[in-house]
Coordinates of C-alpha atoms and ligand atoms in Angstrom, one line a residue:
X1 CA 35.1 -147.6 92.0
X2 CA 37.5 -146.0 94.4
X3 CA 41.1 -144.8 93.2
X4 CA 43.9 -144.8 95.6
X5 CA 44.7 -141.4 96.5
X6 CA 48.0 -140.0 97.6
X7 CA 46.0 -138.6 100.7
X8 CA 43.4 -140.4 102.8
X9 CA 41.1 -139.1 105.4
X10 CA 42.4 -139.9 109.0
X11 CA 41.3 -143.3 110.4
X12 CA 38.2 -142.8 112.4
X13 CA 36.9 -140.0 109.7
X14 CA 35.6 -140.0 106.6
X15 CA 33.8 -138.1 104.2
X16 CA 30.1 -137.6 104.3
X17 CA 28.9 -137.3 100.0
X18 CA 25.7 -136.7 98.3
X19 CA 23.1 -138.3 97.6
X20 CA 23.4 -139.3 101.2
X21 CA 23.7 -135.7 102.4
X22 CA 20.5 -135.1 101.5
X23 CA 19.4 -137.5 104.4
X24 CA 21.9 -135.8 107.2
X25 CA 20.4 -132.4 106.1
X26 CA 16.6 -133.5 106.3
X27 CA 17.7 -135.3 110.1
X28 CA 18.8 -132.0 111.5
X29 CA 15.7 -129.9 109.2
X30 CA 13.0 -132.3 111.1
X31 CA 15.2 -131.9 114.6
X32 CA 15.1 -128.2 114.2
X33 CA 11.5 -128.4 113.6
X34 CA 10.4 -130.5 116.1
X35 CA 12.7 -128.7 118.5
X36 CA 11.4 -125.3 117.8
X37 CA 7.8 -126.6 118.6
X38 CA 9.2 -127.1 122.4
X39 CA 10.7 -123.9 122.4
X40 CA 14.4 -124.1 121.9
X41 CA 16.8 -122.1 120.3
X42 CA 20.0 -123.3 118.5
X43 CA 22.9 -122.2 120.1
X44 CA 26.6 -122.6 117.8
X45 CA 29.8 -123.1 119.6
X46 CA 33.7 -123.3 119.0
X47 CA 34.8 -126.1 118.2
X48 CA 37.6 -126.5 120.6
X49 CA 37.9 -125.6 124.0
X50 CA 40.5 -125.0 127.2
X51 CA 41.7 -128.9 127.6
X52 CA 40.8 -127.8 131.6
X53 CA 36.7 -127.2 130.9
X54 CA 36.1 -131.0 129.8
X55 CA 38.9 -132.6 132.5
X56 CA 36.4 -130.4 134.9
X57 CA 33.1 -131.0 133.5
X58 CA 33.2 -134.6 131.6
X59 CA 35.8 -135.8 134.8
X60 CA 39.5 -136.1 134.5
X61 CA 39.3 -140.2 135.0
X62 CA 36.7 -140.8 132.7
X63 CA 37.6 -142.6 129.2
X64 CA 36.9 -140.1 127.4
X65 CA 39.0 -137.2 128.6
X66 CA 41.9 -139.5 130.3
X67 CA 41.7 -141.8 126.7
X68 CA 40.5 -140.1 123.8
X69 CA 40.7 -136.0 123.7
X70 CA 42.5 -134.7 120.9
X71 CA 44.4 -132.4 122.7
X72 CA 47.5 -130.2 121.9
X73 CA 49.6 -126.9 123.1
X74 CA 48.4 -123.8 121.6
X75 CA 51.7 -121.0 120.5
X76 CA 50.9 -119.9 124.4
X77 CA 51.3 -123.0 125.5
X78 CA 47.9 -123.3 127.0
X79 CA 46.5 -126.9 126.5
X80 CA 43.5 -127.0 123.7
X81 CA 41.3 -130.0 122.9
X82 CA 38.6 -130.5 120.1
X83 CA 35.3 -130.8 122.0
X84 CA 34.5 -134.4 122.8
X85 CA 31.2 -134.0 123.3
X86 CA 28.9 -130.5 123.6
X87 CA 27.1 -130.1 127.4
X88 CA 30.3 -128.2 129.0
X89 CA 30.3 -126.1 126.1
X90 CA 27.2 -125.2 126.4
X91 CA 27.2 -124.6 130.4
X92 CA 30.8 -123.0 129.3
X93 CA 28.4 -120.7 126.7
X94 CA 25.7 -120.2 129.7
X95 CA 27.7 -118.6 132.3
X96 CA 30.0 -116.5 130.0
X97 CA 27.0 -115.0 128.0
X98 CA 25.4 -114.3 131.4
X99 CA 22.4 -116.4 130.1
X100 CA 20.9 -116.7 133.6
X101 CA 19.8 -113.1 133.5
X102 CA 17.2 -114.3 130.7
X103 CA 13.9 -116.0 131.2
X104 CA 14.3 -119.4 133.1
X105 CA 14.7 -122.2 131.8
X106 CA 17.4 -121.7 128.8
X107 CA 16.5 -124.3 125.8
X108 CA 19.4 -124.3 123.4
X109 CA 20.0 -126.9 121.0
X110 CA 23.1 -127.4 118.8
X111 CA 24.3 -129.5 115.7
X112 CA 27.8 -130.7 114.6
X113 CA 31.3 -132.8 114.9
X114 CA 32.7 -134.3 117.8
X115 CA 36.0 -135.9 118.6
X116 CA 37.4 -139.0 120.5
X117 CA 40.2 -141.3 119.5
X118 CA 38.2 -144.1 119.9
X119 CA 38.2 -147.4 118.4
X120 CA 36.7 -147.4 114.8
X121 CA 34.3 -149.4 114.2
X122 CA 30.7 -149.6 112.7
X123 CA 28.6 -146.7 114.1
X124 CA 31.8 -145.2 116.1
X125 CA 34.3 -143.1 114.4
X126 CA 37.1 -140.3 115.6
X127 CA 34.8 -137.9 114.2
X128 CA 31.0 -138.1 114.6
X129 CA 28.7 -135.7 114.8
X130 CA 25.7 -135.3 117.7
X131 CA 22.0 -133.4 117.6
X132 CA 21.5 -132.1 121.0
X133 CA 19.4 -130.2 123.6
X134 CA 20.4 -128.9 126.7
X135 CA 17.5 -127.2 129.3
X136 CA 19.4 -124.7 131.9
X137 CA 18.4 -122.9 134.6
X138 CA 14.4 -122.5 136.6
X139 CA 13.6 -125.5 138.1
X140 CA 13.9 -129.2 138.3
X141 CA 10.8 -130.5 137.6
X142 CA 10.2 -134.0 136.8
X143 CA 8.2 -132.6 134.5
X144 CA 11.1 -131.3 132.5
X145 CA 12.5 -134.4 132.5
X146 CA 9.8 -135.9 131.1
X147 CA 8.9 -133.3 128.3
X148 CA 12.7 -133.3 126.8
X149 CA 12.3 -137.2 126.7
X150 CA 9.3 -136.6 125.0
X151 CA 10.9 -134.5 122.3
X152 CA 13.3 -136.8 121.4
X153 CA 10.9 -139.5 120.7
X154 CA 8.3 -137.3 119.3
X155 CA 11.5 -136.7 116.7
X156 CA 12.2 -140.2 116.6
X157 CA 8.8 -140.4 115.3
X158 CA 9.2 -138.5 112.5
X159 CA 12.2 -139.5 110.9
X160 CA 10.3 -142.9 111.3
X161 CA 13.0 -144.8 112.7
X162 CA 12.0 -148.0 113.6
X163 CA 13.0 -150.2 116.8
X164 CA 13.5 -147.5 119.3
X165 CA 14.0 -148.4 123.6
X166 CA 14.2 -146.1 125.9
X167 CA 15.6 -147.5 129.1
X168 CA 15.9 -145.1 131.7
X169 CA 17.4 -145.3 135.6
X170 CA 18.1 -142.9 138.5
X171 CA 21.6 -142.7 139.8
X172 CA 21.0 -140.9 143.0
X173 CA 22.3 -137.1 143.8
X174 CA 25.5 -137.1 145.8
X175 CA 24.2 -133.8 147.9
X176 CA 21.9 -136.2 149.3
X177 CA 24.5 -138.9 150.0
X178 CA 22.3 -141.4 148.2
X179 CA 24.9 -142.2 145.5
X180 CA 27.9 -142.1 148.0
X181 CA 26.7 -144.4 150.2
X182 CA 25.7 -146.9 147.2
X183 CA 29.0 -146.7 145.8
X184 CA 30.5 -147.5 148.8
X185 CA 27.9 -150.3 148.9
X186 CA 29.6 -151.2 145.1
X187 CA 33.0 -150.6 146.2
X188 CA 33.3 -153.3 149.0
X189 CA 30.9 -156.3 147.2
X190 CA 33.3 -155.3 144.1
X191 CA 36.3 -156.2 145.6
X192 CA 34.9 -159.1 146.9
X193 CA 34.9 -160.8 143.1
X194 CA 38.0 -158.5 142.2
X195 CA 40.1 -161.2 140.6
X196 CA 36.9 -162.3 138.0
X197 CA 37.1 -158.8 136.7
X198 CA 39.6 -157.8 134.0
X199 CA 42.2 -155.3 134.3
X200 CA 39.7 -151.7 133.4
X201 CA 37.7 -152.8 136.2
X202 CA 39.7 -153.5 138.5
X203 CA 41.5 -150.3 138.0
X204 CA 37.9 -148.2 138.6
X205 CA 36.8 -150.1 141.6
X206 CA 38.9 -147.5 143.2
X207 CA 38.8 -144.5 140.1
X208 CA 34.9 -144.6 139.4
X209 CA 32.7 -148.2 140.2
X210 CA 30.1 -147.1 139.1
X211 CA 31.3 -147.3 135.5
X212 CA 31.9 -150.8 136.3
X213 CA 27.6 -151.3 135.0
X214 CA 28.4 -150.4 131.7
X215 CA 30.7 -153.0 130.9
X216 CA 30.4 -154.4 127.7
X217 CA 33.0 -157.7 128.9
X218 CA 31.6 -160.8 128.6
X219 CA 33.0 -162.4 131.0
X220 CA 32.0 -159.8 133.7
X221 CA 28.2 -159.5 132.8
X222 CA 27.1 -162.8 135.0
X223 CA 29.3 -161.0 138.3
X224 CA 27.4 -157.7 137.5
X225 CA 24.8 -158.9 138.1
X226 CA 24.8 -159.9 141.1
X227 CA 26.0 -156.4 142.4
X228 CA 23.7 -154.4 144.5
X229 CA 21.6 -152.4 142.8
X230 CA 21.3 -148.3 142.9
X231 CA 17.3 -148.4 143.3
X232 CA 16.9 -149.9 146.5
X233 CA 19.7 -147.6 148.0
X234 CA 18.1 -144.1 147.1
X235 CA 17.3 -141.6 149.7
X236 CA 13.4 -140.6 150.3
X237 CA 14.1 -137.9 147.3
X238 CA 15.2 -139.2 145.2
X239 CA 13.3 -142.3 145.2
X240 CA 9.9 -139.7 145.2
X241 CA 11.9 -137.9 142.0
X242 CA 12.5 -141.3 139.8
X243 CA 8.7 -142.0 140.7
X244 CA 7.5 -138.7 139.4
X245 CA 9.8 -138.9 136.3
X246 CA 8.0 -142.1 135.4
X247 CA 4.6 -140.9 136.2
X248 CA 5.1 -138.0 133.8
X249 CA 6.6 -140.0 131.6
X250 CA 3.6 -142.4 131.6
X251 CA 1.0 -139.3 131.5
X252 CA 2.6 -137.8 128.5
X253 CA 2.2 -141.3 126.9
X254 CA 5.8 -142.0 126.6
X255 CA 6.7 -145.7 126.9
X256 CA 10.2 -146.6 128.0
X257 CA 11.7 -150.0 130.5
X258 CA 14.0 -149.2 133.4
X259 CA 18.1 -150.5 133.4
X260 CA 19.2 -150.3 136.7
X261 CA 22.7 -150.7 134.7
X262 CA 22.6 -147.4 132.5
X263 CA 25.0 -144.7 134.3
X264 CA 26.6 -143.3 131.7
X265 CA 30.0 -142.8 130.9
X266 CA 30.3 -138.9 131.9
X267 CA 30.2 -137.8 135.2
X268 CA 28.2 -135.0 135.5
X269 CA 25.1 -137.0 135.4
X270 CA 22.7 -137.2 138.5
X271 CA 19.4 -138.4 139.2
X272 CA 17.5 -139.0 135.5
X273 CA 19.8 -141.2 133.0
X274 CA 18.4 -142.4 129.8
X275 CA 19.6 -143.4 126.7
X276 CA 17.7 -145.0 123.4
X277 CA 18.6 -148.1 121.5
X278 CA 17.7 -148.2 117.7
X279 CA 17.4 -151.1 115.1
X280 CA 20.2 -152.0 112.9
X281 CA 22.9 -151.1 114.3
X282 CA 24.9 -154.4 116.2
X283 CA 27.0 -153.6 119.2
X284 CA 27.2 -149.9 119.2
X285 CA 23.1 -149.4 118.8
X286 CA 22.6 -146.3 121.4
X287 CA 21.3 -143.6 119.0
X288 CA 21.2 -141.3 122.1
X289 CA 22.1 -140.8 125.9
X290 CA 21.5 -137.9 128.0
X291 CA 20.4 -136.9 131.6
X292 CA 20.3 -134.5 134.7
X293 CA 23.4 -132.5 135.9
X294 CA 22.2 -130.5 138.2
X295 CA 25.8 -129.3 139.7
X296 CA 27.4 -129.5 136.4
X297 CA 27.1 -125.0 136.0
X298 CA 28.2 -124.5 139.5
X299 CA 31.6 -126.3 139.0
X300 CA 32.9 -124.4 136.4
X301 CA 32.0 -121.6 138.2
X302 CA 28.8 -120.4 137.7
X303 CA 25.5 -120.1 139.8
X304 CA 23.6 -123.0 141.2
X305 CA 22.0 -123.8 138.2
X306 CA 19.4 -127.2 137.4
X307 CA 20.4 -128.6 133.8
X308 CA 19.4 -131.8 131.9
X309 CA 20.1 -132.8 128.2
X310 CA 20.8 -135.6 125.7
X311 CA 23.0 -136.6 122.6
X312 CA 21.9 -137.9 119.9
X313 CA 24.5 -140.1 117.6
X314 CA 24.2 -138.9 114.5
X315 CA 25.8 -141.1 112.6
X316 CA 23.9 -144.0 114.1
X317 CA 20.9 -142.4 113.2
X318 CA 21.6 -142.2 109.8
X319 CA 22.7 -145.8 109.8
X320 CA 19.3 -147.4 111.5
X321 CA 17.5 -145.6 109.0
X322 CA 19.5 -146.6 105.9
X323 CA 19.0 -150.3 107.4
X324 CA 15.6 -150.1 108.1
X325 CA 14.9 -148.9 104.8
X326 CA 13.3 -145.4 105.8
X327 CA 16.0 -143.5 104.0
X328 CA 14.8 -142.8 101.0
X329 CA 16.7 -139.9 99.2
X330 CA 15.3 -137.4 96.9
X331 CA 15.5 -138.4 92.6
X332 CA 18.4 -136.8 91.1
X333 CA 16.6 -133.8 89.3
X334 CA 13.4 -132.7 88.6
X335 CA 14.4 -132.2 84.7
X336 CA 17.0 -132.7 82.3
X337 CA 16.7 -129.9 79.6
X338 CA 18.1 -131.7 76.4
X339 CA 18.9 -128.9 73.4
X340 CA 20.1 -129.3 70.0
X341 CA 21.1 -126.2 68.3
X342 CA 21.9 -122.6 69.2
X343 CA 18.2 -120.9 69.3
X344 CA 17.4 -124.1 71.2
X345 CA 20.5 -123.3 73.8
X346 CA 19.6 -119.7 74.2
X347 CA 15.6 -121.0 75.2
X348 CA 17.4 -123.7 77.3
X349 CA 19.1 -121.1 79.1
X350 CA 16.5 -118.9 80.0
X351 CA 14.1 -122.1 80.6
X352 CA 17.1 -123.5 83.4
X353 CA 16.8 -119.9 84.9
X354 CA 12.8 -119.7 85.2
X355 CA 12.5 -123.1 86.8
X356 CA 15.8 -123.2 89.2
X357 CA 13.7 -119.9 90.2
X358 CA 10.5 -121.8 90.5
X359 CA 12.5 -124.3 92.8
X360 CA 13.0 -126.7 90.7
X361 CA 16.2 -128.8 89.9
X362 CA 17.7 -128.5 86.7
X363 CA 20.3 -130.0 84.7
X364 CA 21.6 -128.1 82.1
X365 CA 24.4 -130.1 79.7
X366 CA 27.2 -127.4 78.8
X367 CA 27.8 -128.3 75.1
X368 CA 25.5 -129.9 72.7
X369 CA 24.6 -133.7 72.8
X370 CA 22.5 -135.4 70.5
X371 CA 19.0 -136.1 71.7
X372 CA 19.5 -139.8 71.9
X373 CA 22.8 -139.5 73.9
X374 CA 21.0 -136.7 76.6
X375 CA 18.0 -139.1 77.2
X376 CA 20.8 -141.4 78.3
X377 CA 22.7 -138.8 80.2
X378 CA 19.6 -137.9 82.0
X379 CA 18.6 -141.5 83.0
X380 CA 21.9 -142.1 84.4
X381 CA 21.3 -139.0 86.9
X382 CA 18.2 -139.8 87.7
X383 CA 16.0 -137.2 86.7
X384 CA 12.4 -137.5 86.5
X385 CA 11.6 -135.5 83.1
X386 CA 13.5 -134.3 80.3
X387 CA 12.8 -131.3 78.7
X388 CA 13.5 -131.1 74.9
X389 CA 14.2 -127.9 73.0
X390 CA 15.6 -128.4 69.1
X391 CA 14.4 -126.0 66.3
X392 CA 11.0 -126.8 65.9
X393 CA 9.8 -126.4 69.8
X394 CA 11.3 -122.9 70.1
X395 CA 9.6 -121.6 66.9
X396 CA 6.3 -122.9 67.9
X397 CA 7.0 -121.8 72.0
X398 CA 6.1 -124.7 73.0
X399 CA 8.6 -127.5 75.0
X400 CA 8.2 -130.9 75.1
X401 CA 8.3 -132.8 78.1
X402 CA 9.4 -136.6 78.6
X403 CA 8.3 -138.7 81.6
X404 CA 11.4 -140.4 82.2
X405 CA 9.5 -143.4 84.0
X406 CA 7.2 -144.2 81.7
X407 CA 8.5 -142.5 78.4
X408 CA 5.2 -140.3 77.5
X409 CA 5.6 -137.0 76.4
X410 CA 3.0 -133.5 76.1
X411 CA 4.2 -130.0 74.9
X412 CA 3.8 -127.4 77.1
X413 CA 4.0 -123.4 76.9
X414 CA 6.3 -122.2 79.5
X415 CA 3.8 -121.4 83.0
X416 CA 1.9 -124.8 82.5
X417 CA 5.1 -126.5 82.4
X418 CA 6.5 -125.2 85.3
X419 CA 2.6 -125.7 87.0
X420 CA 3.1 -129.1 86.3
X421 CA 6.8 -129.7 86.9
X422 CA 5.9 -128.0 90.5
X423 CA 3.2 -130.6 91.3
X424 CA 5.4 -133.4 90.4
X425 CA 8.4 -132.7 92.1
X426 CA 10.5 -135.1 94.5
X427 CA 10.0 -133.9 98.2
Ligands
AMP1 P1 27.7 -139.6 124.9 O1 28.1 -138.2 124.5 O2 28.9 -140.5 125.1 O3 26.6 -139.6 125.9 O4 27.1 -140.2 123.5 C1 25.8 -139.8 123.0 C2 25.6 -140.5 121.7 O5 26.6 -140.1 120.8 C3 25.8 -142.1 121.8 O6 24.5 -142.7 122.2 C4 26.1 -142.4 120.4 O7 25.0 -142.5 119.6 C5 26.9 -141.2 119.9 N1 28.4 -141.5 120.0 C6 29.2 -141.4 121.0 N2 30.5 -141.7 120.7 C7 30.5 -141.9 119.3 C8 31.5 -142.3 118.4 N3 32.7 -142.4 118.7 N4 31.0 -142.5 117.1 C9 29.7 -142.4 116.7 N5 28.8 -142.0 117.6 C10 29.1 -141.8 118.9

């Protein structure tokens, strides 16, 4: 039952509470794990940042920075925004920390809240938090490409979450000219069917076309797709890049389909895009979107530097898994000790001690309860044994254990017990 409070948590945010916790924290344990095993390092950053580096880096006419930064004037009057998203952070973090000096390529990963003003809804919220990884610096392999796809999905894997897709597209690089000339190409067949398109896209036929793909608009899907399309206008390189992406993809046995649609909504991006769909999750079901930005260093100042990366939703994640039934969350407690009298206290005491030590968890009721009504108590938290101490268990030193599941009980002195609380206890 919820209580109205005086205060509630801004729209768009909310509260993240245990037991479900214990899910986020085993998400980001298995994506630390599986990232380590390709060799990155987790990087931690401010939380906001100079309004100017994400108007540079993200692109002052996207959505995000022109729509949805939380920005605001510091004392000095410099402008200030809560990060929307992490990758100019981290190129921000590259350059200043004079990470290019260190063995090529950097691998940094980070965890943690992001911020747009967006529409609430389910699976998008003003606050939401991302797991990402960003590879800077040495060389652009399509190789690389292919291997940080191939994390993500190998830690897709083991969170078991069911129903991924990973669509993937090239986009061109505009130091070739490839991507100019195509969205050029977009440009003129766009306004062509200008007055079919609703007032957002009419306004980035001139601001940013190629946005125009990722319409969601109903009514604009059958016009869309009759645009031209960004494959058959890529230059020899990049055409001999997208081909060796896939062919590295396919030799590391990752399976994914192409969307000649999926540009992404930042502009840094270049070449590689890819994002991955998940189960569960109705309109808003990318889990994650990423790709190469090779210039993305360079403009705010640093070296010519190769980068690619991804982001995964977080919240998303958590929400395909609780729908697709792979969530399940650790028991309450391992034991309940249940004590009646004050020798029994004293042994419960020391008992809690020695098995929160053991790693164990333990509930330990602060005032007396009679047996009956702490085998109730414990049942309602879930705990898988009860441990009962009255008179008679401390004067033989022995404690008596209670399956909670299926009510048997055994005494036990105190090393076997914890033995055998050890082998039963909830991963
Ligand atoms: P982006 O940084 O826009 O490339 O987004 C990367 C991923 O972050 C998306 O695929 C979503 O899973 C997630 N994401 C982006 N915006 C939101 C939001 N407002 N609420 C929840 N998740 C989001």
């Amino acid at each position: 039952m919820t209580t109205k409070s005086k205060f509630q948590a801004i729209k768009g945010t909310r509260d993240l509470l245990p037991p479900e916790t214990a899910l986020w924290n085993r998400v980001e344990q298995i994506a630390r794990e599986v990232f380590a095993t390709f060799g990155f390092g987790e990087i931690r950053m401010p939380i906001f940042e100079p309004t100017e580096l994400f108007a540079r880096a993200v692109g002052a006419d996207t959505d995000v920075v022109s729509k949805e930064m939380y920005s605001f004037d510091d004392r000095d009057e410099t402008s200030i925004s809560l990060r929307p998203e992490a990758t100019a952070s981290v190129c921000r973090a590259y350059i200043e920390n004079g990470m290019q000096q260190l063995p090529q390529p950097v691998k940094l990963y980070y965890t943690g809240p992001m911020f747009r003003r967006e529409r609430p809804q389910k699976g998008r919220y003003r606050q939401f938090y991302q797991i990402g990884a960003e590879v800077l610096g040495g060389s652009d392999a399509p190789a690389i490409d292919a291997e940080v796809i191939q994390m993500l999905m190998t830690f897709f894997d083991k969170i078991n979450l069911a129903g991924t897709r990973l669509y993937i597209n090239s986009i061109g690089h505009s130091a070739d000219n490839c991507r100019r000339a195509y969205v050029e190409k977009l440009r003129a067949a766009l306004q062509n069917v200008k007055d079919n398109l609703g007032a957002d896209s009419q306004r980035r036929i001139d601001t940013n076309p190629l946005r125009l793909l990722d319409s969601k608009l109903e009514s604009e899907q059958a016009i869309i797709e009759t645009l031209p399309h960004i494959s058959d206008h890529l230059c020899d390189d990049c055409r001999a890049n997208y081909a060796a992406v896939k062919s590295e993809l396919e030799l590391r046995g990752v399976i994914y389909k192409e969307n000649w649609r999926l540009v992404r909504g930042l502009d840094y991006y270049m070449r590689t895009t890819f994002e991955i769909t998940a189960q569960g999750l109705g309109s808003q079901n990318a889990v994650c979107g990423g790709g190469r930005y090779d210039g993305l260093v360079e403009l705010l100042g640093g070296p010519p530097t190769k980068g690619i990366g991804f982001a995964i939703g977080e919240d998303r994640l958590i929400l395909s898994l609780q729908e697709g039934g792979n969530a399940s969350l650790p028991q309450g407690r391992d034991v309940y000790i249940a004590w009646m009298g004050q020798r029994p206290y004293a042994a419960a005491v020391r008992a809690a001690k020695n098995l929160r030590k053991a790693g164990l968890s333990v509930e330990l009721p602060p005032c007396e309860l009679k047996f009956s009504k702490a085998l109730g108590q414990a049942d309602k938290i879930g705990a898988k044994f009860a441990l009962i101490l009255g008179d008679n268990d401390v004067a033989e030193g022995l404690s008596t254990l209670k399956n909670l599941a299926d009510g048997t009980q055994q005494k036990l002195s105190e090393p076997d017990l914890i033995a055998f609380l050890q082998q039963n206890q909830s991963k």
